Amino acid sequence: MKKTVLFAAALLGVAAVSSSYAQGVRLGLRAGTNYSNLAGNVQNENTYNNKFGFLGGVMLNADITGDGFFSIQPEILYSQKGFENKPTEYTSTILGVGYTEKREGKVNYNYLDVPVLLKVNAGGLVLEAGPQYSYLLSANDETKVTRTRQPNGTPTVAEAENKKDVSGFKRSELGYVAGVGYQADNGLSLNLRYTGAFSDFVKSDNGSYFNGDLANARHSAFQLSLGYLIPSK
């Protein structure tokens, strides 16, 4: 976590230096929603569905050209990512003897995202893109499995063990952000973005996580958010 704070401070420092060449620096707020899932080589991909999560934080916009056309905008955002389990039934029987399982629920991965965006504002139309550093703050696995012995068994329900354990995940990841939006003269904006990761988030020695389905999975999300840049003095 200490490295995360230092990294975020370094990014804001870069923005502050850039502001010495800029005509104006504005602080702002952002809030919205993630529509997230997994990308990469995901096994049994159709069982992992998109889920909604909260997105919110602060931003700093440094105007480089002096007319608002080109700026640098680092942000610090709390971001909920993850997926929902599509209720899927698995069967393991020989001559009708064995069991069936149904898995359902959702998994939340709570991140601190620090994107650094290059932003073009052409008469209100915004184009933006840049790298992003993400740090995993916490996780919450709400998956439950219903197992029924065959033939004619009684269903038993088991919830995920160690549901908040993050030791099997890579806490830091690098990714990217790109999007479009509209920004009004008063600083209010509506933005649609896509964000993805360059690396897998499950550690290589965590092969049993979701039966190994997510060994090569990466985070992926569409983001819809409102932003407000506070007018500079």
PDB file of C-alpha atoms in Angstrom:
ATOM      1  CA  MET A   1       0.000   0.000   0.000  1.00  0.00           C
ATOM      2  CA  LYS A   2       2.920   2.343   0.742  1.00  0.00           C
ATOM      3  CA  LYS A   3       4.148   1.947  -2.838  1.00  0.00           C
ATOM      4  CA  THR A   4       0.677   2.808  -4.092  1.00  0.00           C
ATOM      5  CA  VAL A   5       0.577   6.059  -2.149  1.00  0.00           C
ATOM      6  CA  LEU A   6       4.054   6.994  -3.390  1.00  0.00           C
ATOM      7  CA  PHE A   7       3.068   6.196  -6.972  1.00  0.00           C
ATOM      8  CA  ALA A   8      -0.095   8.295  -6.738  1.00  0.00           C
ATOM      9  CA  ALA A   9       1.887  11.153  -5.208  1.00  0.00           C
ATOM     10  CA  ALA A  10       4.423  10.932  -8.035  1.00  0.00           C
ATOM     11  CA  LEU A  11       1.669  11.152 -10.634  1.00  0.00           C
ATOM     12  CA  LEU A  12       0.170  14.211  -8.987  1.00  0.00           C
ATOM     13  CA  GLY A  13       3.654  15.673  -8.804  1.00  0.00           C
ATOM     14  CA  VAL A  14       4.057  15.253 -12.556  1.00  0.00           C
ATOM     15  CA  ALA A  15       0.751  17.006 -13.044  1.00  0.00           C
ATOM     16  CA  ALA A  16       1.854  19.825 -10.755  1.00  0.00           C
ATOM     17  CA  VAL A  17       5.067  20.309 -12.753  1.00  0.00           C
ATOM     18  CA  SER A  18       3.052  20.283 -15.961  1.00  0.00           C
ATOM     19  CA  SER A  19       0.831  22.969 -14.508  1.00  0.00           C
ATOM     20  CA  SER A  20       3.764  25.381 -14.394  1.00  0.00           C
ATOM     21  CA  TYR A  21       3.527  25.402 -18.202  1.00  0.00           C
ATOM     22  CA  ALA A  22      -0.245  25.457 -18.208  1.00  0.00           C
ATOM     23  CA  GLN A  23      -2.683  28.329 -17.996  1.00  0.00           C
ATOM     24  CA  GLY A  24      -4.889  26.663 -15.420  1.00  0.00           C
ATOM     25  CA  VAL A  25      -5.152  23.706 -13.062  1.00  0.00           C
ATOM     26  CA  ARG A  26      -8.546  22.501 -11.899  1.00  0.00           C
ATOM     27  CA  LEU A  27      -9.519  19.960  -9.296  1.00  0.00           C
ATOM     28  CA  GLY A  28     -12.573  17.818  -9.835  1.00  0.00           C
ATOM     29  CA  LEU A  29     -14.783  14.945  -8.746  1.00  0.00           C
ATOM     30  CA  ARG A  30     -15.943  11.851 -10.600  1.00  0.00           C
ATOM     31  CA  ALA A  31     -18.633   9.246  -9.837  1.00  0.00           C
ATOM     32  CA  GLY A  32     -20.298   6.536 -11.870  1.00  0.00           C
ATOM     33  CA  THR A  33     -20.489   2.835 -12.490  1.00  0.00           C
ATOM     34  CA  ASN A  34     -18.344  -0.019 -13.808  1.00  0.00           C
ATOM     35  CA  TYR A  35     -19.820  -2.723 -16.021  1.00  0.00           C
ATOM     36  CA  SER A  36     -17.080  -5.271 -15.489  1.00  0.00           C
ATOM     37  CA  ASN A  37     -16.140  -8.816 -16.385  1.00  0.00           C
ATOM     38  CA  LEU A  38     -13.042 -10.822 -17.263  1.00  0.00           C
ATOM     39  CA  ALA A  39     -10.918 -10.877 -20.408  1.00  0.00           C
ATOM     40  CA  GLY A  40      -8.077 -13.124 -21.537  1.00  0.00           C
ATOM     41  CA  ASN A  41      -8.062 -16.902 -21.772  1.00  0.00           C
ATOM     42  CA  VAL A  42     -10.997 -17.626 -19.441  1.00  0.00           C
ATOM     43  CA  GLN A  43     -12.117 -21.254 -19.264  1.00  0.00           C
ATOM     44  CA  ASN A  44     -15.900 -21.882 -19.258  1.00  0.00           C
ATOM     45  CA  GLU A  45     -16.227 -18.235 -20.227  1.00  0.00           C
ATOM     46  CA  ASN A  46     -20.023 -18.299 -20.619  1.00  0.00           C
ATOM     47  CA  THR A  47     -20.469 -18.943 -16.873  1.00  0.00           C
ATOM     48  CA  TYR A  48     -18.922 -15.564 -15.928  1.00  0.00           C
ATOM     49  CA  ASN A  49     -21.293 -12.646 -16.430  1.00  0.00           C
ATOM     50  CA  ASN A  50     -20.891  -8.851 -16.301  1.00  0.00           C
ATOM     51  CA  LYS A  51     -21.687  -7.058 -13.060  1.00  0.00           C
ATOM     52  CA  PHE A  52     -22.198  -3.442 -12.007  1.00  0.00           C
ATOM     53  CA  GLY A  53     -19.978  -1.740  -9.447  1.00  0.00           C
ATOM     54  CA  PHE A  54     -19.347   1.734  -8.041  1.00  0.00           C
ATOM     55  CA  LEU A  55     -16.683   4.099  -9.373  1.00  0.00           C
ATOM     56  CA  GLY A  56     -15.706   7.371  -7.738  1.00  0.00           C
ATOM     57  CA  GLY A  57     -12.880   9.671  -6.730  1.00  0.00           C
ATOM     58  CA  VAL A  58     -10.963  12.855  -7.508  1.00  0.00           C
ATOM     59  CA  MET A  59      -9.095  14.255 -10.506  1.00  0.00           C
ATOM     60  CA  LEU A  60      -6.715  17.066 -11.418  1.00  0.00           C
ATOM     61  CA  ASN A  61      -6.761  18.672 -14.859  1.00  0.00           C
ATOM     62  CA  ALA A  62      -3.732  20.627 -16.104  1.00  0.00           C
ATOM     63  CA  ASP A  63      -4.431  22.711 -19.230  1.00  0.00           C
ATOM     64  CA  ILE A  64      -1.336  22.534 -21.466  1.00  0.00           C
ATOM     65  CA  THR A  65      -2.370  24.646 -24.460  1.00  0.00           C
ATOM     66  CA  GLY A  66      -4.073  27.415 -22.483  1.00  0.00           C
ATOM     67  CA  ASP A  67      -7.370  27.133 -24.362  1.00  0.00           C
ATOM     68  CA  GLY A  68      -8.563  23.826 -22.913  1.00  0.00           C
ATOM     69  CA  PHE A  69      -7.924  21.890 -26.125  1.00  0.00           C
ATOM     70  CA  PHE A  70      -5.170  19.640 -24.722  1.00  0.00           C
ATOM     71  CA  SER A  71      -4.624  18.734 -21.081  1.00  0.00           C
ATOM     72  CA  ILE A  72      -3.202  16.091 -18.747  1.00  0.00           C
ATOM     73  CA  GLN A  73      -5.642  14.611 -16.244  1.00  0.00           C
ATOM     74  CA  PRO A  74      -4.531  12.188 -13.495  1.00  0.00           C
ATOM     75  CA  GLU A  75      -7.271  10.678 -11.357  1.00  0.00           C
ATOM     76  CA  ILE A  76      -7.465   8.632  -8.136  1.00  0.00           C
ATOM     77  CA  LEU A  77     -10.539   6.395  -8.160  1.00  0.00           C
ATOM     78  CA  TYR A  78     -12.102   3.739  -5.970  1.00  0.00           C
ATOM     79  CA  SER A  79     -13.288   1.111  -8.447  1.00  0.00           C
ATOM     80  CA  GLN A  80     -15.367  -2.050  -7.908  1.00  0.00           C
ATOM     81  CA  LYS A  81     -14.642  -4.751 -10.492  1.00  0.00           C
ATOM     82  CA  GLY A  82     -15.430  -8.443 -10.776  1.00  0.00           C
ATOM     83  CA  PHE A  83     -18.103 -10.725 -12.185  1.00  0.00           C
ATOM     84  CA  GLU A  84     -21.301 -12.626 -11.483  1.00  0.00           C
ATOM     85  CA  ASN A  85     -21.613 -16.391 -11.726  1.00  0.00           C
ATOM     86  CA  LYS A  86     -24.306 -17.397 -14.147  1.00  0.00           C
ATOM     87  CA  PRO A  87     -26.274 -20.153 -12.350  1.00  0.00           C
ATOM     88  CA  THR A  88     -24.787 -23.166 -14.091  1.00  0.00           C
ATOM     89  CA  GLU A  89     -25.297 -26.820 -13.271  1.00  0.00           C
ATOM     90  CA  TYR A  90     -22.481 -29.347 -13.553  1.00  0.00           C
ATOM     91  CA  THR A  91     -23.055 -33.107 -13.514  1.00  0.00           C
ATOM     92  CA  SER A  92     -20.591 -35.812 -12.496  1.00  0.00           C
ATOM     93  CA  THR A  93     -22.282 -39.222 -12.570  1.00  0.00           C
ATOM     94  CA  ILE A  94     -21.578 -42.786 -13.648  1.00  0.00           C
ATOM     95  CA  LEU A  95     -24.664 -44.838 -14.447  1.00  0.00           C
ATOM     96  CA  GLY A  96     -26.756 -42.240 -12.632  1.00  0.00           C
ATOM     97  CA  VAL A  97     -24.675 -42.316  -9.414  1.00  0.00           C
ATOM     98  CA  GLY A  98     -22.656 -39.266  -8.390  1.00  0.00           C
ATOM     99  CA  TYR A  99     -23.663 -35.643  -7.925  1.00  0.00           C
ATOM    100  CA  THR A 100     -24.756 -32.430  -9.626  1.00  0.00           C
ATOM    101  CA  GLU A 101     -23.508 -28.958  -8.657  1.00  0.00           C
ATOM    102  CA  LYS A 102     -24.913 -25.472  -9.266  1.00  0.00           C
ATOM    103  CA  ARG A 103     -22.660 -22.435  -8.777  1.00  0.00           C
ATOM    104  CA  GLU A 104     -24.054 -18.890  -8.377  1.00  0.00           C
ATOM    105  CA  GLY A 105     -23.243 -15.561  -6.767  1.00  0.00           C
ATOM    106  CA  LYS A 106     -20.769 -12.761  -7.479  1.00  0.00           C
ATOM    107  CA  VAL A 107     -17.201 -11.706  -6.716  1.00  0.00           C
ATOM    108  CA  ASN A 108     -16.155  -8.100  -6.009  1.00  0.00           C
ATOM    109  CA  TYR A 109     -12.566  -6.905  -6.388  1.00  0.00           C
ATOM    110  CA  ASN A 110     -12.138  -3.436  -4.893  1.00  0.00           C
ATOM    111  CA  TYR A 111      -9.328  -1.430  -6.506  1.00  0.00           C
ATOM    112  CA  LEU A 112      -7.608   1.917  -6.230  1.00  0.00           C
ATOM    113  CA  ASP A 113      -7.187   3.000  -9.861  1.00  0.00           C
ATOM    114  CA  VAL A 114      -4.776   5.772 -10.859  1.00  0.00           C
ATOM    115  CA  PRO A 115      -5.165   6.633 -14.566  1.00  0.00           C
ATOM    116  CA  VAL A 116      -3.116   9.395 -16.208  1.00  0.00           C
ATOM    117  CA  LEU A 117      -5.072  10.622 -19.205  1.00  0.00           C
ATOM    118  CA  LEU A 118      -4.089  12.689 -22.201  1.00  0.00           C
ATOM    119  CA  LYS A 119      -7.252  14.640 -22.952  1.00  0.00           C
ATOM    120  CA  VAL A 120      -8.418  16.490 -26.069  1.00  0.00           C
ATOM    121  CA  ASN A 121     -11.453  18.772 -25.797  1.00  0.00           C
ATOM    122  CA  ALA A 122     -12.696  19.798 -29.256  1.00  0.00           C
ATOM    123  CA  GLY A 123     -15.612  22.131 -28.650  1.00  0.00           C
ATOM    124  CA  GLY A 124     -16.996  19.944 -25.869  1.00  0.00           C
ATOM    125  CA  LEU A 125     -16.280  16.613 -27.529  1.00  0.00           C
ATOM    126  CA  VAL A 126     -13.711  14.840 -25.329  1.00  0.00           C
ATOM    127  CA  LEU A 127     -11.254  12.166 -26.426  1.00  0.00           C
ATOM    128  CA  GLU A 128      -9.002  10.707 -23.730  1.00  0.00           C
ATOM    129  CA  ALA A 129      -6.546   7.848 -23.285  1.00  0.00           C
ATOM    130  CA  GLY A 130      -3.615   6.844 -21.119  1.00  0.00           C
ATOM    131  CA  PRO A 131      -1.993   4.296 -18.801  1.00  0.00           C
ATOM    132  CA  GLN A 132      -3.424   3.175 -15.481  1.00  0.00           C
ATOM    133  CA  TYR A 133      -1.943   1.721 -12.297  1.00  0.00           C
ATOM    134  CA  SER A 134      -4.292  -0.345 -10.108  1.00  0.00           C
ATOM    135  CA  TYR A 135      -3.892  -1.669  -6.563  1.00  0.00           C
ATOM    136  CA  LEU A 136      -6.181  -4.352  -5.109  1.00  0.00           C
ATOM    137  CA  LEU A 137      -7.565  -3.089  -1.801  1.00  0.00           C
ATOM    138  CA  SER A 138      -9.875  -5.985  -0.937  1.00  0.00           C
ATOM    139  CA  ALA A 139     -12.052  -8.753  -2.346  1.00  0.00           C
ATOM    140  CA  ASN A 140     -15.359 -10.361  -1.434  1.00  0.00           C
ATOM    141  CA  ASP A 141     -16.352 -13.747  -2.863  1.00  0.00           C
ATOM    142  CA  GLU A 142     -20.099 -14.329  -2.464  1.00  0.00           C
ATOM    143  CA  THR A 143     -20.169 -17.562  -4.458  1.00  0.00           C
ATOM    144  CA  LYS A 144     -22.250 -20.474  -3.236  1.00  0.00           C
ATOM    145  CA  VAL A 145     -22.358 -24.027  -4.546  1.00  0.00           C
ATOM    146  CA  THR A 146     -25.407 -26.284  -4.243  1.00  0.00           C
ATOM    147  CA  ARG A 147     -24.490 -29.988  -4.462  1.00  0.00           C
ATOM    148  CA  THR A 148     -27.085 -32.717  -4.893  1.00  0.00           C
ATOM    149  CA  ARG A 149     -26.123 -36.386  -4.699  1.00  0.00           C
ATOM    150  CA  GLN A 150     -27.618 -38.600  -7.374  1.00  0.00           C
ATOM    151  CA  PRO A 151     -29.944 -40.359  -7.447  1.00  0.00           C
ATOM    152  CA  ASN A 152     -32.514 -38.634  -5.217  1.00  0.00           C
ATOM    153  CA  GLY A 153     -30.117 -36.884  -2.833  1.00  0.00           C
ATOM    154  CA  THR A 154     -30.813 -33.879  -0.628  1.00  0.00           C
ATOM    155  CA  PRO A 155     -29.259 -30.586  -1.828  1.00  0.00           C
ATOM    156  CA  THR A 156     -26.514 -29.112   0.392  1.00  0.00           C
ATOM    157  CA  VAL A 157     -25.289 -25.521   0.071  1.00  0.00           C
ATOM    158  CA  ALA A 158     -21.665 -24.461   0.645  1.00  0.00           C
ATOM    159  CA  GLU A 159     -20.485 -20.836   0.567  1.00  0.00           C
ATOM    160  CA  ALA A 160     -17.020 -19.736  -0.529  1.00  0.00           C
ATOM    161  CA  GLU A 161     -14.263 -20.227   2.037  1.00  0.00           C
ATOM    162  CA  ASN A 162     -11.784 -17.417   2.787  1.00  0.00           C
ATOM    163  CA  LYS A 163     -14.082 -15.104   0.859  1.00  0.00           C
ATOM    164  CA  LYS A 164     -12.000 -11.995   1.651  1.00  0.00           C
ATOM    165  CA  ASP A 165      -8.564 -13.564   1.237  1.00  0.00           C
ATOM    166  CA  VAL A 166      -6.414 -11.700  -1.319  1.00  0.00           C
ATOM    167  CA  SER A 167      -3.180 -13.672  -0.862  1.00  0.00           C
ATOM    168  CA  GLY A 168      -3.780 -15.596  -4.100  1.00  0.00           C
ATOM    169  CA  PHE A 169      -3.983 -12.431  -6.221  1.00  0.00           C
ATOM    170  CA  LYS A 170      -1.428 -10.010  -7.657  1.00  0.00           C
ATOM    171  CA  ARG A 171      -2.100  -6.806  -5.751  1.00  0.00           C
ATOM    172  CA  SER A 172      -0.627  -4.449  -8.392  1.00  0.00           C
ATOM    173  CA  GLU A 173      -1.391  -4.296 -12.101  1.00  0.00           C
ATOM    174  CA  LEU A 174      -0.774  -2.017 -15.059  1.00  0.00           C
ATOM    175  CA  GLY A 175      -3.445  -1.289 -17.618  1.00  0.00           C
ATOM    176  CA  TYR A 176      -4.912   1.307 -19.914  1.00  0.00           C
ATOM    177  CA  VAL A 177      -7.945   3.563 -20.322  1.00  0.00           C
ATOM    178  CA  ALA A 178      -9.555   5.053 -23.427  1.00  0.00           C
ATOM    179  CA  GLY A 179     -12.843   6.857 -23.872  1.00  0.00           C
ATOM    180  CA  VAL A 180     -15.046   9.585 -25.247  1.00  0.00           C
ATOM    181  CA  GLY A 181     -17.317  12.111 -23.610  1.00  0.00           C
ATOM    182  CA  TYR A 182     -18.866  15.543 -23.557  1.00  0.00           C
ATOM    183  CA  GLN A 183     -17.783  18.409 -21.323  1.00  0.00           C
ATOM    184  CA  ALA A 184     -19.885  21.524 -20.849  1.00  0.00           C
ATOM    185  CA  ASP A 185     -18.418  24.989 -20.322  1.00  0.00           C
ATOM    186  CA  ASN A 186     -19.293  24.843 -16.607  1.00  0.00           C
ATOM    187  CA  GLY A 187     -17.008  21.814 -16.118  1.00  0.00           C
ATOM    188  CA  LEU A 188     -19.711  19.143 -15.950  1.00  0.00           C
ATOM    189  CA  SER A 189     -18.950  16.102 -18.114  1.00  0.00           C
ATOM    190  CA  LEU A 190     -20.318  12.710 -19.099  1.00  0.00           C
ATOM    191  CA  ASN A 191     -17.717  10.083 -19.988  1.00  0.00           C
ATOM    192  CA  LEU A 192     -17.805   6.580 -21.448  1.00  0.00           C
ATOM    193  CA  ARG A 193     -14.546   4.661 -21.052  1.00  0.00           C
ATOM    194  CA  TYR A 194     -13.081   1.224 -21.478  1.00  0.00           C
ATOM    195  CA  THR A 195     -10.345   0.011 -19.152  1.00  0.00           C
ATOM    196  CA  GLY A 196      -8.316  -3.169 -19.336  1.00  0.00           C
ATOM    197  CA  ALA A 197      -5.259  -4.785 -17.743  1.00  0.00           C
ATOM    198  CA  PHE A 198      -2.056  -5.981 -19.371  1.00  0.00           C
ATOM    199  CA  SER A 199      -1.491  -8.850 -16.925  1.00  0.00           C
ATOM    200  CA  ASP A 200      -3.382 -11.699 -15.221  1.00  0.00           C
ATOM    201  CA  PHE A 201      -4.617 -10.967 -11.695  1.00  0.00           C
ATOM    202  CA  VAL A 202      -4.499 -14.508 -10.260  1.00  0.00           C
ATOM    203  CA  LYS A 203      -1.089 -15.725  -9.052  1.00  0.00           C
ATOM    204  CA  SER A 204       0.386 -18.613 -11.024  1.00  0.00           C
ATOM    205  CA  ASP A 205       0.451 -20.855  -7.928  1.00  0.00           C
ATOM    206  CA  ASN A 206      -3.272 -20.302  -7.260  1.00  0.00           C
ATOM    207  CA  GLY A 207      -4.390 -22.983  -9.714  1.00  0.00           C
ATOM    208  CA  SER A 208      -7.440 -24.097  -7.751  1.00  0.00           C
ATOM    209  CA  TYR A 209      -9.204 -20.711  -7.863  1.00  0.00           C
ATOM    210  CA  PHE A 210     -12.563 -21.333  -9.547  1.00  0.00           C
ATOM    211  CA  ASN A 211     -11.250 -24.750 -10.596  1.00  0.00           C
ATOM    212  CA  GLY A 212      -8.461 -23.106 -12.585  1.00  0.00           C
ATOM    213  CA  ASP A 213     -10.854 -21.262 -14.911  1.00  0.00           C
ATOM    214  CA  LEU A 214      -9.260 -17.872 -14.129  1.00  0.00           C
ATOM    215  CA  ALA A 215      -5.576 -18.786 -14.302  1.00  0.00           C
ATOM    216  CA  ASN A 216      -5.129 -16.483 -17.330  1.00  0.00           C
ATOM    217  CA  ALA A 217      -7.861 -13.923 -16.659  1.00  0.00           C
ATOM    218  CA  ARG A 218      -7.538 -10.124 -16.729  1.00  0.00           C
ATOM    219  CA  HIS A 219      -9.865  -7.407 -15.485  1.00  0.00           C
ATOM    220  CA  SER A 220     -11.994  -5.578 -18.040  1.00  0.00           C
ATOM    221  CA  ALA A 221     -14.674  -2.907 -17.610  1.00  0.00           C
ATOM    222  CA  PHE A 222     -16.792  -0.320 -19.372  1.00  0.00           C
ATOM    223  CA  GLN A 223     -17.228   2.815 -17.269  1.00  0.00           C
ATOM    224  CA  LEU A 224     -19.974   5.442 -17.407  1.00  0.00           C
ATOM    225  CA  SER A 225     -19.418   8.404 -15.130  1.00  0.00           C
ATOM    226  CA  LEU A 226     -20.186  12.032 -14.402  1.00  0.00           C
ATOM    227  CA  GLY A 227     -17.331  14.429 -13.726  1.00  0.00           C
ATOM    228  CA  TYR A 228     -17.135  17.985 -12.498  1.00  0.00           C
ATOM    229  CA  LEU A 229     -14.091  20.229 -12.786  1.00  0.00           C
ATOM    230  CA  ILE A 230     -14.194  23.036 -10.234  1.00  0.00           C
ATOM    231  CA  PRO A 231     -13.640  26.440 -11.922  1.00  0.00           C
ATOM    232  CA  SER A 232     -10.168  27.877 -11.383  1.00  0.00           C
ATOM    233  CA  LYS A 233      -9.824  31.294  -9.800  1.00  0.00           C
TER     234      LYS A 233
END
